[in-house]
Each structure stands twice: as C-alpha cells, then as structure tokens.
C-alpha cells in the first residue's frame, strides 16, 4: 500500500505563541486507511489537520519547520486550490461552511466549482445522497434543518467533491448521541466503499474504534503514539496516564487482567469481547 501523507520533523508555532502547537511530528499515512486522532484539548490535533490541508501556513502566520507532503508533494508547493481538491475538511461547526439557499445547491456548488459536467454532477449527487441519506432534505434551506442534519450536509458537500483524503475535526462534538451515530453510520459506509483515506479527530471513542484501522494520540503538541487500533488499546495504563479514557469494554478487561481473572489480549469492541467467551452449548 502506498503512503498518501508523509510528515517529516514537522514543527509549527503560531506567531503569537511562545511555544510550538505541534512539534517534531513524523507520520506516514497509507492511502485508504481510516485513522482516528485523539488527545486532550490543546494537544495540537486541529493544528496537525490544518497542516495537512495547507491552512497552516496558508491562512495562519507562524514558523514552520520540516515537511508536510501530500501525494509526494510538499503542501506549500501545490498550486492555489489544488491541495483542497485532494484534502477535504469537515469541521465541528457545519454552518460556517454553508453558502447556498438549499441543501441541493449546497451539494452541487462545490462540484460546479471543480468544473464537473452535468452528468457527472448528477451521478455524484445520487451517490452522495444514498450514502448520507440526504434525499428528503434536498429542497430545504441548510439553515432550517437540525444540527445533526446540518453536519450530514456538510459531510455530503465535501464527499461530493470526492477528495482522496477527508479530514473531520470533531464532526460530532455538537451533536446528540443519535445524530452522532448517524454521522458515524455515514463514515462506516465510506469505510466500506474503501476509496478514501479518512482522518477523524474525535472524542467519541465508542463510535470511532470500530471504524478506525489506526489510532494516533497527541499530547502537548507531540504525536506520542500511532498504532493499529487493537494494539493501541492493549496498553491501557499508558492511555490513562496520557489523558485518554478508554471505553468501558477494554477498561473492564484491563481490570480483569490486573486482578488475574483474564490473561488474553484486551478486546477493544463489544464484538471482540463476545468472542472471548466459549461457544454457547445446546440450544
Ligand atoms: N490561532 C492560534 N494562535 C495561537 N495559538 C493557537 C492558535 N490555535 C491554536 N493555538 C494553540 O496551539 C495549541 C494546539 O491547539 P489545537 O491545535 O487547537 O489543539 P486541539 O485541536 O488538540 O485542541 C494550543 O496550545 C492552542 O492554544
Ligand atoms: Mg481542535
């Protein structure tokens, strides 16, 4: 599998800050992976996302060291607007992204901007509407729908442009649990289609873990762990000392293991946990 993002010795300090927001980041992400990024507030997650999307140093002033490469090209070398065709971003507050009077226009707008033909736009619109369950909302004004629906519109609008990398920065932090689940359902379908590289910054581990191939932990501007998801949750003590509160299932097996009741690897999801128990007998 080839890598799509390569970050080398990357450090960034905002001009007004006295210490770097992210420092000494070395990171490779392979194309097609679903990557979860976690860490406490202020850990540098958003800054890292901005660096991949070129907002840093494009929109922010500061001092950059090292390299951030997307598709083998340093982000600063991309022609204006080209990087954003490769990397799509969805933020916590979807409203900031809206410009059109209807949901449909909102979805079509980005594609028109990319100069797509009408048949192509129609095809993608259909694909994205199925994926995000958007058809009933198409005629509505984006500012009149619920928060969860807004977030799905924002997601759909970025998806419609089919970027090769999609970064979502706390996409469900403003949503109730049901709407949160619906956004993750869309991400689940996206993972199933297996076309895009998806990077999700998210606090809701229950939703994130079943989808994530890999997890990244940021702390005080540093990338302190990057592992395949199952492996990432084996060292629960490390996570707890670094401000991560794992979901109940791995935590429970961690406790069992500490007390000598369990010796195997820690199951990370409920599905994995169920497999730990011997097969049902009889009927
Ligand atoms: N525009 C900015 N100017 C100065 N400092 C900033 C700016 N944005 C973020 N920071 C600082 O950079 C550090 C990392 O922030 P951020 O990347 O937003 O972390 P996270 O997304 O993990 O909460 C924090 O100390 C934050 O205060
Ligand atoms: Mg953030």
PDB file of C-alpha atoms and ligand atoms in Angstrom:
ATOM      1  CA  UNK A   1       0.000   0.000   0.000  1.00  0.00           C
ATOM      2  CA  UNK A   2       1.421   3.399  -0.868  1.00  0.00           C
ATOM      3  CA  UNK A   3       1.502   6.335   1.501  1.00  0.00           C
ATOM      4  CA  UNK A   4      -0.593   9.415   0.774  1.00  0.00           C
ATOM      5  CA  UNK A   5       0.603  11.632   3.634  1.00  0.00           C
ATOM      6  CA  UNK A   6       4.188  11.893   4.812  1.00  0.00           C
ATOM      7  CA  UNK A   7       5.121  14.301   7.547  1.00  0.00           C
ATOM      8  CA  UNK A   8       8.786  14.751   8.427  1.00  0.00           C
ATOM      9  CA  UNK A   9      10.135  16.549  11.525  1.00  0.00           C
ATOM     10  CA  UNK A  10       7.236  18.975  11.375  1.00  0.00           C
ATOM     11  CA  UNK A  11       7.048  21.728  13.977  1.00  0.00           C
ATOM     12  CA  UNK A  12       4.682  24.669  13.938  1.00  0.00           C
ATOM     13  CA  UNK A  13       4.488  27.703  16.220  1.00  0.00           C
ATOM     14  CA  UNK A  14       1.707  30.261  15.809  1.00  0.00           C
ATOM     15  CA  UNK A  15       3.262  33.695  15.582  1.00  0.00           C
ATOM     16  CA  UNK A  16       1.566  34.901  18.782  1.00  0.00           C
ATOM     17  CA  UNK A  17       2.521  31.838  20.818  1.00  0.00           C
ATOM     18  CA  UNK A  18       5.741  31.306  22.718  1.00  0.00           C
ATOM     19  CA  UNK A  19       5.826  27.538  22.232  1.00  0.00           C
ATOM     20  CA  UNK A  20       5.015  25.293  19.277  1.00  0.00           C
ATOM     21  CA  UNK A  21       1.453  23.993  18.848  1.00  0.00           C
ATOM     22  CA  UNK A  22       2.876  20.826  17.275  1.00  0.00           C
ATOM     23  CA  UNK A  23       6.444  19.641  17.403  1.00  0.00           C
ATOM     24  CA  UNK A  24       8.698  17.034  15.807  1.00  0.00           C
ATOM     25  CA  UNK A  25       5.883  15.219  14.065  1.00  0.00           C
ATOM     26  CA  UNK A  26       6.863  12.239  11.935  1.00  0.00           C
ATOM     27  CA  UNK A  27       3.896  10.493  10.434  1.00  0.00           C
ATOM     28  CA  UNK A  28       3.068   8.362   7.419  1.00  0.00           C
ATOM     29  CA  UNK A  29      -0.492   7.540   6.459  1.00  0.00           C
ATOM     30  CA  UNK A  30      -1.194   4.927   3.811  1.00  0.00           C
ATOM     31  CA  UNK A  31      -3.858   5.536   1.194  1.00  0.00           C
ATOM     32  CA  UNK A  32      -7.248   4.089   2.067  1.00  0.00           C
ATOM     33  CA  UNK A  33      -6.710   3.951   5.832  1.00  0.00           C
ATOM     34  CA  UNK A  34      -9.239   5.119   8.386  1.00  0.00           C
ATOM     35  CA  UNK A  35      -7.297   6.925  11.086  1.00  0.00           C
ATOM     36  CA  UNK A  36      -8.596   8.148  14.442  1.00  0.00           C
ATOM     37  CA  UNK A  37      -6.843  11.055  16.149  1.00  0.00           C
ATOM     38  CA  UNK A  38      -7.347  11.644  19.849  1.00  0.00           C
ATOM     39  CA  UNK A  39      -5.830  13.753  22.605  1.00  0.00           C
ATOM     40  CA  UNK A  40      -6.857  16.354  25.127  1.00  0.00           C
ATOM     41  CA  UNK A  41      -7.882  19.887  24.179  1.00  0.00           C
ATOM     42  CA  UNK A  42      -4.864  21.896  23.146  1.00  0.00           C
ATOM     43  CA  UNK A  43      -2.883  18.767  22.207  1.00  0.00           C
ATOM     44  CA  UNK A  44      -2.369  20.019  18.641  1.00  0.00           C
ATOM     45  CA  UNK A  45      -4.899  17.876  16.757  1.00  0.00           C
ATOM     46  CA  UNK A  46      -6.521  20.731  14.835  1.00  0.00           C
ATOM     47  CA  UNK A  47      -3.158  22.292  14.044  1.00  0.00           C
ATOM     48  CA  UNK A  48      -1.975  18.989  12.600  1.00  0.00           C
ATOM     49  CA  UNK A  49      -5.133  18.780  10.469  1.00  0.00           C
ATOM     50  CA  UNK A  50      -4.609  22.361   9.264  1.00  0.00           C
ATOM     51  CA  UNK A  51      -1.045  21.499   8.287  1.00  0.00           C
ATOM     52  CA  UNK A  52      -2.248  18.647   6.054  1.00  0.00           C
ATOM     53  CA  UNK A  53      -4.912  20.854   4.491  1.00  0.00           C
ATOM     54  CA  UNK A  54      -2.452  23.699   3.917  1.00  0.00           C
ATOM     55  CA  UNK A  55      -4.361  26.135   6.150  1.00  0.00           C
ATOM     56  CA  UNK A  56      -1.066  26.143   8.010  1.00  0.00           C
ATOM     57  CA  UNK A  57       0.860  28.081   6.819  1.00  0.00           C
ATOM     58  CA  UNK A  58      -1.634  29.362   4.194  1.00  0.00           C
ATOM     59  CA  UNK A  59      -4.146  31.049   6.482  1.00  0.00           C
ATOM     60  CA  UNK A  60      -2.171  31.370   9.704  1.00  0.00           C
ATOM     61  CA  UNK A  61       1.033  33.183  10.491  1.00  0.00           C
ATOM     62  CA  UNK A  62       3.759  31.296  12.249  1.00  0.00           C
ATOM     63  CA  UNK A  63       7.020  29.464  11.987  1.00  0.00           C
ATOM     64  CA  UNK A  64       7.112  26.126  10.209  1.00  0.00           C
ATOM     65  CA  UNK A  65       9.885  23.568  10.264  1.00  0.00           C
ATOM     66  CA  UNK A  66      10.035  20.255   8.465  1.00  0.00           C
ATOM     67  CA  UNK A  67       7.828  18.915   5.698  1.00  0.00           C
ATOM     68  CA  UNK A  68       4.196  18.029   5.187  1.00  0.00           C
ATOM     69  CA  UNK A  69       3.780  16.032   1.981  1.00  0.00           C
ATOM     70  CA  UNK A  70       0.527  15.021   0.359  1.00  0.00           C
ATOM     71  CA  UNK A  71       0.814  12.671  -2.619  1.00  0.00           C
ATOM     72  CA  UNK A  72       4.555  13.219  -2.508  1.00  0.00           C
ATOM     73  CA  UNK A  73       4.369  16.997  -2.829  1.00  0.00           C
ATOM     74  CA  UNK A  74       5.038  19.497  -0.052  1.00  0.00           C
ATOM     75  CA  UNK A  75       1.727  21.230   0.735  1.00  0.00           C
ATOM     76  CA  UNK A  76       3.246  24.661   0.099  1.00  0.00           C
ATOM     77  CA  UNK A  77       4.167  23.610  -3.448  1.00  0.00           C
ATOM     78  CA  UNK A  78       0.581  22.947  -4.559  1.00  0.00           C
ATOM     79  CA  UNK A  79      -0.977  25.495  -6.900  1.00  0.00           C
ATOM     80  CA  UNK A  80      -3.724  27.565  -5.333  1.00  0.00           C
ATOM     81  CA  UNK A  81      -6.822  25.472  -4.630  1.00  0.00           C
ATOM     82  CA  UNK A  82      -5.281  22.195  -5.841  1.00  0.00           C
ATOM     83  CA  UNK A  83      -4.481  20.805  -2.406  1.00  0.00           C
ATOM     84  CA  UNK A  84      -8.090  21.364  -1.310  1.00  0.00           C
ATOM     85  CA  UNK A  85      -9.222  19.113  -4.159  1.00  0.00           C
ATOM     86  CA  UNK A  86      -7.168  16.327  -2.668  1.00  0.00           C
ATOM     87  CA  UNK A  87      -7.885  17.048   1.001  1.00  0.00           C
ATOM     88  CA  UNK A  88     -11.444  17.834   2.120  1.00  0.00           C
ATOM     89  CA  UNK A  89     -12.172  19.166   5.607  1.00  0.00           C
ATOM     90  CA  UNK A  90     -15.290  18.961   7.762  1.00  0.00           C
ATOM     91  CA  UNK A  91     -15.395  20.998  10.950  1.00  0.00           C
ATOM     92  CA  UNK A  92     -17.341  20.803  14.214  1.00  0.00           C
ATOM     93  CA  UNK A  93     -19.500  23.774  13.226  1.00  0.00           C
ATOM     94  CA  UNK A  94     -21.017  22.955   9.821  1.00  0.00           C
ATOM     95  CA  UNK A  95     -22.894  26.225   9.466  1.00  0.00           C
ATOM     96  CA  UNK A  96     -19.671  28.106   8.836  1.00  0.00           C
ATOM     97  CA  UNK A  97     -19.364  26.122   5.587  1.00  0.00           C
ATOM     98  CA  UNK A  98     -22.813  26.877   4.115  1.00  0.00           C
ATOM     99  CA  UNK A  99     -23.309  29.357   1.306  1.00  0.00           C
ATOM    100  CA  UNK A 100     -26.358  28.166  -0.682  1.00  0.00           C
ATOM    101  CA  UNK A 101     -30.131  28.543  -0.238  1.00  0.00           C
ATOM    102  CA  UNK A 102     -30.970  24.846  -0.499  1.00  0.00           C
ATOM    103  CA  UNK A 103     -29.243  21.654   0.533  1.00  0.00           C
ATOM    104  CA  UNK A 104     -29.134  20.551  -3.100  1.00  0.00           C
ATOM    105  CA  UNK A 105     -27.389  23.740  -4.190  1.00  0.00           C
ATOM    106  CA  UNK A 106     -25.009  23.342  -1.295  1.00  0.00           C
ATOM    107  CA  UNK A 107     -24.029  19.910  -2.599  1.00  0.00           C
ATOM    108  CA  UNK A 108     -23.841  20.972  -6.235  1.00  0.00           C
ATOM    109  CA  UNK A 109     -21.925  24.200  -5.637  1.00  0.00           C
ATOM    110  CA  UNK A 110     -18.575  22.578  -4.868  1.00  0.00           C
ATOM    111  CA  UNK A 111     -18.830  20.230  -7.838  1.00  0.00           C
ATOM    112  CA  UNK A 112     -19.633  23.092 -10.199  1.00  0.00           C
ATOM    113  CA  UNK A 113     -16.622  24.925  -8.848  1.00  0.00           C
ATOM    114  CA  UNK A 114     -14.476  21.965  -9.799  1.00  0.00           C
ATOM    115  CA  UNK A 115     -15.793  22.303 -13.338  1.00  0.00           C
ATOM    116  CA  UNK A 116     -17.585  18.948 -13.454  1.00  0.00           C
ATOM    117  CA  UNK A 117     -20.005  18.107 -16.232  1.00  0.00           C
ATOM    118  CA  UNK A 118     -23.742  17.933 -15.527  1.00  0.00           C
ATOM    119  CA  UNK A 119     -23.999  14.136 -15.945  1.00  0.00           C
ATOM    120  CA  UNK A 120     -21.046  13.718 -13.597  1.00  0.00           C
ATOM    121  CA  UNK A 121     -22.641  16.052 -11.041  1.00  0.00           C
ATOM    122  CA  UNK A 122     -25.898  14.098 -11.247  1.00  0.00           C
ATOM    123  CA  UNK A 123     -24.128  10.806 -10.732  1.00  0.00           C
ATOM    124  CA  UNK A 124     -22.174  12.009  -7.725  1.00  0.00           C
ATOM    125  CA  UNK A 125     -25.225  13.693  -6.240  1.00  0.00           C
ATOM    126  CA  UNK A 126     -27.053  10.390  -6.374  1.00  0.00           C
ATOM    127  CA  UNK A 127     -24.124   8.553  -4.809  1.00  0.00           C
ATOM    128  CA  UNK A 128     -23.727  11.082  -2.013  1.00  0.00           C
ATOM    129  CA  UNK A 129     -27.479  11.255  -1.310  1.00  0.00           C
ATOM    130  CA  UNK A 130     -27.653   7.493  -0.881  1.00  0.00           C
ATOM    131  CA  UNK A 131     -24.564   7.442   1.278  1.00  0.00           C
ATOM    132  CA  UNK A 132     -25.701  10.233   3.596  1.00  0.00           C
ATOM    133  CA  UNK A 133     -29.467   9.694   3.381  1.00  0.00           C
ATOM    134  CA  UNK A 134     -29.850  13.223   2.071  1.00  0.00           C
ATOM    135  CA  UNK A 135     -32.659  12.926  -0.495  1.00  0.00           C
ATOM    136  CA  UNK A 136     -35.501  14.059   1.839  1.00  0.00           C
ATOM    137  CA  UNK A 137     -33.555  17.216   2.705  1.00  0.00           C
ATOM    138  CA  UNK A 138     -32.527  18.377  -0.770  1.00  0.00           C
ATOM    139  CA  UNK A 139     -35.124  21.132  -1.148  1.00  0.00           C
ATOM    140  CA  UNK A 140     -34.678  22.540   2.367  1.00  0.00           C
ATOM    141  CA  UNK A 141     -32.641  25.597   3.299  1.00  0.00           C
ATOM    142  CA  UNK A 142     -29.489  24.371   5.080  1.00  0.00           C
ATOM    143  CA  UNK A 143     -30.051  26.766   7.995  1.00  0.00           C
ATOM    144  CA  UNK A 144     -33.528  25.364   8.739  1.00  0.00           C
ATOM    145  CA  UNK A 145     -32.569  21.768   9.445  1.00  0.00           C
ATOM    146  CA  UNK A 146     -31.359  20.178  12.700  1.00  0.00           C
ATOM    147  CA  UNK A 147     -27.757  20.179  13.887  1.00  0.00           C
ATOM    148  CA  UNK A 148     -27.271  16.532  13.002  1.00  0.00           C
ATOM    149  CA  UNK A 149     -28.732  17.043   9.538  1.00  0.00           C
ATOM    150  CA  UNK A 150     -26.507  20.085   9.029  1.00  0.00           C
ATOM    151  CA  UNK A 151     -23.470  18.034   9.826  1.00  0.00           C
ATOM    152  CA  UNK A 152     -24.524  15.374   7.318  1.00  0.00           C
ATOM    153  CA  UNK A 153     -24.992  18.096   4.688  1.00  0.00           C
ATOM    154  CA  UNK A 154     -21.512  19.448   5.381  1.00  0.00           C
ATOM    155  CA  UNK A 155     -20.128  15.941   5.120  1.00  0.00           C
ATOM    156  CA  UNK A 156     -22.071  15.270   1.925  1.00  0.00           C
ATOM    157  CA  UNK A 157     -20.871  18.532   0.356  1.00  0.00           C
ATOM    158  CA  UNK A 158     -17.246  17.583   0.908  1.00  0.00           C
ATOM    159  CA  UNK A 159     -17.830  13.964  -0.136  1.00  0.00           C
ATOM    160  CA  UNK A 160     -19.469  15.079  -3.365  1.00  0.00           C
ATOM    161  CA  UNK A 161     -16.128  16.538  -4.409  1.00  0.00           C
ATOM    162  CA  UNK A 162     -14.572  13.079  -3.742  1.00  0.00           C
ATOM    163  CA  UNK A 163     -11.310  14.224  -2.216  1.00  0.00           C
ATOM    164  CA  UNK A 164      -8.774  11.424  -1.798  1.00  0.00           C
ATOM    165  CA  UNK A 165      -8.277  12.447   1.817  1.00  0.00           C
ATOM    166  CA  UNK A 166     -11.059  13.533   4.094  1.00  0.00           C
ATOM    167  CA  UNK A 167     -10.309  15.121   7.477  1.00  0.00           C
ATOM    168  CA  UNK A 168     -13.070  15.538  10.013  1.00  0.00           C
ATOM    169  CA  UNK A 169     -12.293  17.711  13.037  1.00  0.00           C
ATOM    170  CA  UNK A 170     -14.615  16.752  15.887  1.00  0.00           C
ATOM    171  CA  UNK A 171     -17.540  16.325  13.477  1.00  0.00           C
ATOM    172  CA  UNK A 172     -19.955  15.191  16.169  1.00  0.00           C
ATOM    173  CA  UNK A 173     -18.946  17.333  19.133  1.00  0.00           C
ATOM    174  CA  UNK A 174     -22.065  19.490  18.794  1.00  0.00           C
ATOM    175  CA  UNK A 175     -24.475  16.597  18.202  1.00  0.00           C
ATOM    176  CA  UNK A 176     -26.729  14.464  20.396  1.00  0.00           C
ATOM    177  CA  UNK A 177     -25.904  10.736  20.625  1.00  0.00           C
ATOM    178  CA  UNK A 178     -28.430   9.722  17.954  1.00  0.00           C
ATOM    179  CA  UNK A 179     -27.217  12.284  15.405  1.00  0.00           C
ATOM    180  CA  UNK A 180     -23.665  11.388  16.318  1.00  0.00           C
ATOM    181  CA  UNK A 181     -24.368   7.762  15.489  1.00  0.00           C
ATOM    182  CA  UNK A 182     -25.882   8.757  12.133  1.00  0.00           C
ATOM    183  CA  UNK A 183     -22.755  10.668  11.159  1.00  0.00           C
ATOM    184  CA  UNK A 184     -20.671   7.634  12.083  1.00  0.00           C
ATOM    185  CA  UNK A 185     -23.028   5.444  10.049  1.00  0.00           C
ATOM    186  CA  UNK A 186     -22.074   7.536   7.025  1.00  0.00           C
ATOM    187  CA  UNK A 187     -18.394   7.176   7.883  1.00  0.00           C
ATOM    188  CA  UNK A 188     -18.944   3.425   8.222  1.00  0.00           C
ATOM    189  CA  UNK A 189     -20.393   3.232   4.710  1.00  0.00           C
ATOM    190  CA  UNK A 190     -17.496   5.310   3.465  1.00  0.00           C
ATOM    191  CA  UNK A 191     -15.050   2.883   5.038  1.00  0.00           C
ATOM    192  CA  UNK A 192     -16.921   0.039   3.422  1.00  0.00           C
ATOM    193  CA  UNK A 193     -16.520   1.663  -0.009  1.00  0.00           C
ATOM    194  CA  UNK A 194     -12.833   1.725   0.788  1.00  0.00           C
ATOM    195  CA  UNK A 195     -11.861   4.514  -1.562  1.00  0.00           C
ATOM    196  CA  UNK A 196     -10.909   7.448   0.604  1.00  0.00           C
ATOM    197  CA  UNK A 197      -8.328   7.993   3.253  1.00  0.00           C
ATOM    198  CA  UNK A 198     -10.257   9.240   6.282  1.00  0.00           C
ATOM    199  CA  UNK A 199      -8.777  11.038   9.276  1.00  0.00           C
ATOM    200  CA  UNK A 200     -11.187  11.683  12.127  1.00  0.00           C
ATOM    201  CA  UNK A 201     -10.397  13.785  15.178  1.00  0.00           C
ATOM    202  CA  UNK A 202     -12.988  12.637  17.663  1.00  0.00           C
ATOM    203  CA  UNK A 203     -13.640  12.221  21.381  1.00  0.00           C
ATOM    204  CA  UNK A 204     -16.383   9.631  20.984  1.00  0.00           C
ATOM    205  CA  UNK A 205     -14.251   6.503  21.120  1.00  0.00           C
ATOM    206  CA  UNK A 206     -17.200   4.077  21.122  1.00  0.00           C
ATOM    207  CA  UNK A 207     -18.105   5.281  17.643  1.00  0.00           C
ATOM    208  CA  UNK A 208     -14.570   5.759  16.399  1.00  0.00           C
ATOM    209  CA  UNK A 209     -12.922   2.492  17.434  1.00  0.00           C
ATOM    210  CA  UNK A 210     -14.986   0.049  15.351  1.00  0.00           C
ATOM    211  CA  UNK A 211     -14.096   2.029  12.204  1.00  0.00           C
ATOM    212  CA  UNK A 212     -10.504   3.032  12.843  1.00  0.00           C
ATOM    213  CA  UNK A 213      -7.701   0.957  11.322  1.00  0.00           C
ATOM    214  CA  UNK A 214      -5.148   3.030  13.200  1.00  0.00           C
ATOM    215  CA  UNK A 215      -5.120   5.419  16.130  1.00  0.00           C
ATOM    216  CA  UNK A 216      -2.952   8.441  16.797  1.00  0.00           C
ATOM    217  CA  UNK A 217      -2.549  10.005  20.218  1.00  0.00           C
ATOM    218  CA  UNK A 218      -1.411  13.611  20.523  1.00  0.00           C
ATOM    219  CA  UNK A 219      -0.233  15.147  23.770  1.00  0.00           C
ATOM    220  CA  UNK A 220       1.223  18.624  24.348  1.00  0.00           C
ATOM    221  CA  UNK A 221       1.918  19.087  20.662  1.00  0.00           C
ATOM    222  CA  UNK A 222       3.626  15.744  20.210  1.00  0.00           C
ATOM    223  CA  UNK A 223       2.487  12.610  18.476  1.00  0.00           C
ATOM    224  CA  UNK A 224       3.115  10.138  21.269  1.00  0.00           C
ATOM    225  CA  UNK A 225       1.539   7.007  19.799  1.00  0.00           C
ATOM    226  CA  UNK A 226       0.489   5.745  16.367  1.00  0.00           C
ATOM    227  CA  UNK A 227      -0.583   2.115  16.193  1.00  0.00           C
ATOM    228  CA  UNK A 228      -3.061  -0.240  14.667  1.00  0.00           C
ATOM    229  CA  UNK A 229      -6.268   0.161  16.713  1.00  0.00           C
ATOM    230  CA  UNK A 230      -6.276  -3.189  18.502  1.00  0.00           C
ATOM    231  CA  UNK A 231      -2.658  -2.781  19.524  1.00  0.00           C
ATOM    232  CA  UNK A 232      -3.235   0.824  20.583  1.00  0.00           C
ATOM    233  CA  UNK A 233      -5.709  -0.281  23.243  1.00  0.00           C
ATOM    234  CA  UNK A 234      -3.542  -3.028  24.759  1.00  0.00           C
ATOM    235  CA  UNK A 235      -1.574  -0.627  26.947  1.00  0.00           C
ATOM    236  CA  UNK A 236      -4.449   0.883  28.914  1.00  0.00           C
ATOM    237  CA  UNK A 237      -2.191   2.230  31.673  1.00  0.00           C
ATOM    238  CA  UNK A 238      -0.286   4.292  29.107  1.00  0.00           C
ATOM    239  CA  UNK A 239      -3.538   5.698  27.754  1.00  0.00           C
ATOM    240  CA  UNK A 240      -4.883   6.531  31.208  1.00  0.00           C
ATOM    241  CA  UNK A 241      -1.684   8.349  32.190  1.00  0.00           C
ATOM    242  CA  UNK A 242      -1.924  10.340  28.977  1.00  0.00           C
ATOM    243  CA  UNK A 243      -5.436  11.594  29.434  1.00  0.00           C
ATOM    244  CA  UNK A 244      -7.327   9.022  27.368  1.00  0.00           C
ATOM    245  CA  UNK A 245     -10.325   7.399  28.984  1.00  0.00           C
ATOM    246  CA  UNK A 246     -10.922   4.192  27.031  1.00  0.00           C
ATOM    247  CA  UNK A 247     -14.434   2.792  26.508  1.00  0.00           C
ATOM    248  CA  UNK A 248     -15.916   0.510  29.171  1.00  0.00           C
ATOM    249  CA  UNK A 249     -15.208  -2.757  27.354  1.00  0.00           C
ATOM    250  CA  UNK A 250     -11.398  -2.518  27.121  1.00  0.00           C
ATOM    251  CA  UNK A 251     -11.336  -0.894  30.556  1.00  0.00           C
ATOM    252  CA  UNK A 252     -13.270  -3.806  32.056  1.00  0.00           C
ATOM    253  CA  UNK A 253     -10.926  -6.414  30.556  1.00  0.00           C
ATOM    254  CA  UNK A 254      -7.964  -4.337  31.699  1.00  0.00           C
ATOM    255  CA  UNK A 255      -9.323  -4.544  35.270  1.00  0.00           C
ATOM    256  CA  UNK A 256      -9.940  -8.281  34.933  1.00  0.00           C
ATOM    257  CA  UNK A 257      -6.406  -8.771  33.682  1.00  0.00           C
ATOM    258  CA  UNK A 258      -4.919  -6.692  36.508  1.00  0.00           C
ATOM    259  CA  UNK A 259      -6.731  -8.885  39.028  1.00  0.00           C
ATOM    260  CA  UNK A 260      -5.633 -12.100  37.361  1.00  0.00           C
ATOM    261  CA  UNK A 261      -9.052 -13.177  36.080  1.00  0.00           C
ATOM    262  CA  UNK A 262      -8.121 -12.787  32.431  1.00  0.00           C
ATOM    263  CA  UNK A 263      -4.901 -13.364  30.541  1.00  0.00           C
ATOM    264  CA  UNK A 264      -5.582 -12.799  26.842  1.00  0.00           C
ATOM    265  CA  UNK A 265      -5.349  -9.688  24.717  1.00  0.00           C
ATOM    266  CA  UNK A 266      -7.788  -6.896  25.573  1.00  0.00           C
ATOM    267  CA  UNK A 267     -10.857  -6.925  23.344  1.00  0.00           C
ATOM    268  CA  UNK A 268     -11.431  -3.452  22.029  1.00  0.00           C
ATOM    269  CA  UNK A 269     -15.027  -3.627  20.830  1.00  0.00           C
ATOM    270  CA  UNK A 270     -18.071  -5.479  22.173  1.00  0.00           C
ATOM    271  CA  UNK A 271     -17.879  -7.751  19.155  1.00  0.00           C
ATOM    272  CA  UNK A 272     -14.348  -8.760  20.109  1.00  0.00           C
ATOM    273  CA  UNK A 273     -15.364  -9.157  23.753  1.00  0.00           C
ATOM    274  CA  UNK A 274     -18.174 -11.579  22.902  1.00  0.00           C
ATOM    275  CA  UNK A 275     -15.686 -13.794  21.056  1.00  0.00           C
ATOM    276  CA  UNK A 276     -13.626 -14.098  24.244  1.00  0.00           C
ATOM    277  CA  UNK A 277     -16.269 -16.323  25.794  1.00  0.00           C
ATOM    278  CA  UNK A 278     -16.566 -20.006  24.900  1.00  0.00           C
ATOM    279  CA  UNK A 279     -19.193 -21.005  22.345  1.00  0.00           C
ATOM    280  CA  UNK A 280     -22.762 -21.392  23.510  1.00  0.00           C
ATOM    281  CA  UNK A 281     -23.680 -25.031  24.020  1.00  0.00           C
ATOM    282  CA  UNK A 282     -27.060 -26.635  23.487  1.00  0.00           C
ATOM    283  CA  UNK A 283     -29.928 -24.568  22.215  1.00  0.00           C
TER     284      UNK A 283
HETATM  285  N1  LIG B   1      -4.624  30.660  16.055  1.00  0.00           N
HETATM  286  C1  LIG B   1      -3.864  30.342  17.090  1.00  0.00           C
HETATM  287  N2  LIG B   1      -2.948  31.221  17.594  1.00  0.00           N
HETATM  288  C2  LIG B   1      -2.158  30.897  18.634  1.00  0.00           C
HETATM  289  N3  LIG B   1      -2.185  29.716  19.270  1.00  0.00           N
HETATM  290  C3  LIG B   1      -3.063  28.805  18.847  1.00  0.00           C
HETATM  291  C4  LIG B   1      -3.952  29.065  17.743  1.00  0.00           C
HETATM  292  N4  LIG B   1      -4.720  27.967  17.539  1.00  0.00           N
HETATM  293  C5  LIG B   1      -4.309  27.069  18.472  1.00  0.00           C
HETATM  294  N5  LIG B   1      -3.341  27.568  19.250  1.00  0.00           N
HETATM  295  C6  LIG B   1      -2.637  26.861  20.346  1.00  0.00           C
HETATM  296  O1  LIG B   1      -1.987  25.726  19.788  1.00  0.00           O
HETATM  297  C7  LIG B   1      -2.072  24.620  20.672  1.00  0.00           C
HETATM  298  C8  LIG B   1      -2.728  23.450  19.940  1.00  0.00           C
HETATM  299  O2  LIG B   1      -4.076  23.803  19.634  1.00  0.00           O
HETATM  300  P1  LIG B   1      -5.014  22.935  18.711  1.00  0.00           P
HETATM  301  O3  LIG B   1      -4.256  22.524  17.519  1.00  0.00           O
HETATM  302  O4  LIG B   1      -6.275  23.692  18.516  1.00  0.00           O
HETATM  303  O5  LIG B   1      -5.268  21.658  19.640  1.00  0.00           O
HETATM  304  P2  LIG B   1      -6.518  20.656  19.715  1.00  0.00           P
HETATM  305  O6  LIG B   1      -7.209  20.674  18.408  1.00  0.00           O
HETATM  306  O7  LIG B   1      -5.892  19.349  20.056  1.00  0.00           O
HETATM  307  O8  LIG B   1      -7.392  21.159  20.825  1.00  0.00           O
HETATM  308  C9  LIG B   1      -2.852  25.100  21.885  1.00  0.00           C
HETATM  309  O9  LIG B   1      -1.922  25.465  22.887  1.00  0.00           O
HETATM  310  C10 LIG B   1      -3.602  26.302  21.370  1.00  0.00           C
HETATM  311  O10 LIG B   1      -3.827  27.221  22.407  1.00  0.00           O
HETATM  312 MG1  LIG B   2      -9.221  21.033  17.942  1.00  0.00          MG
END
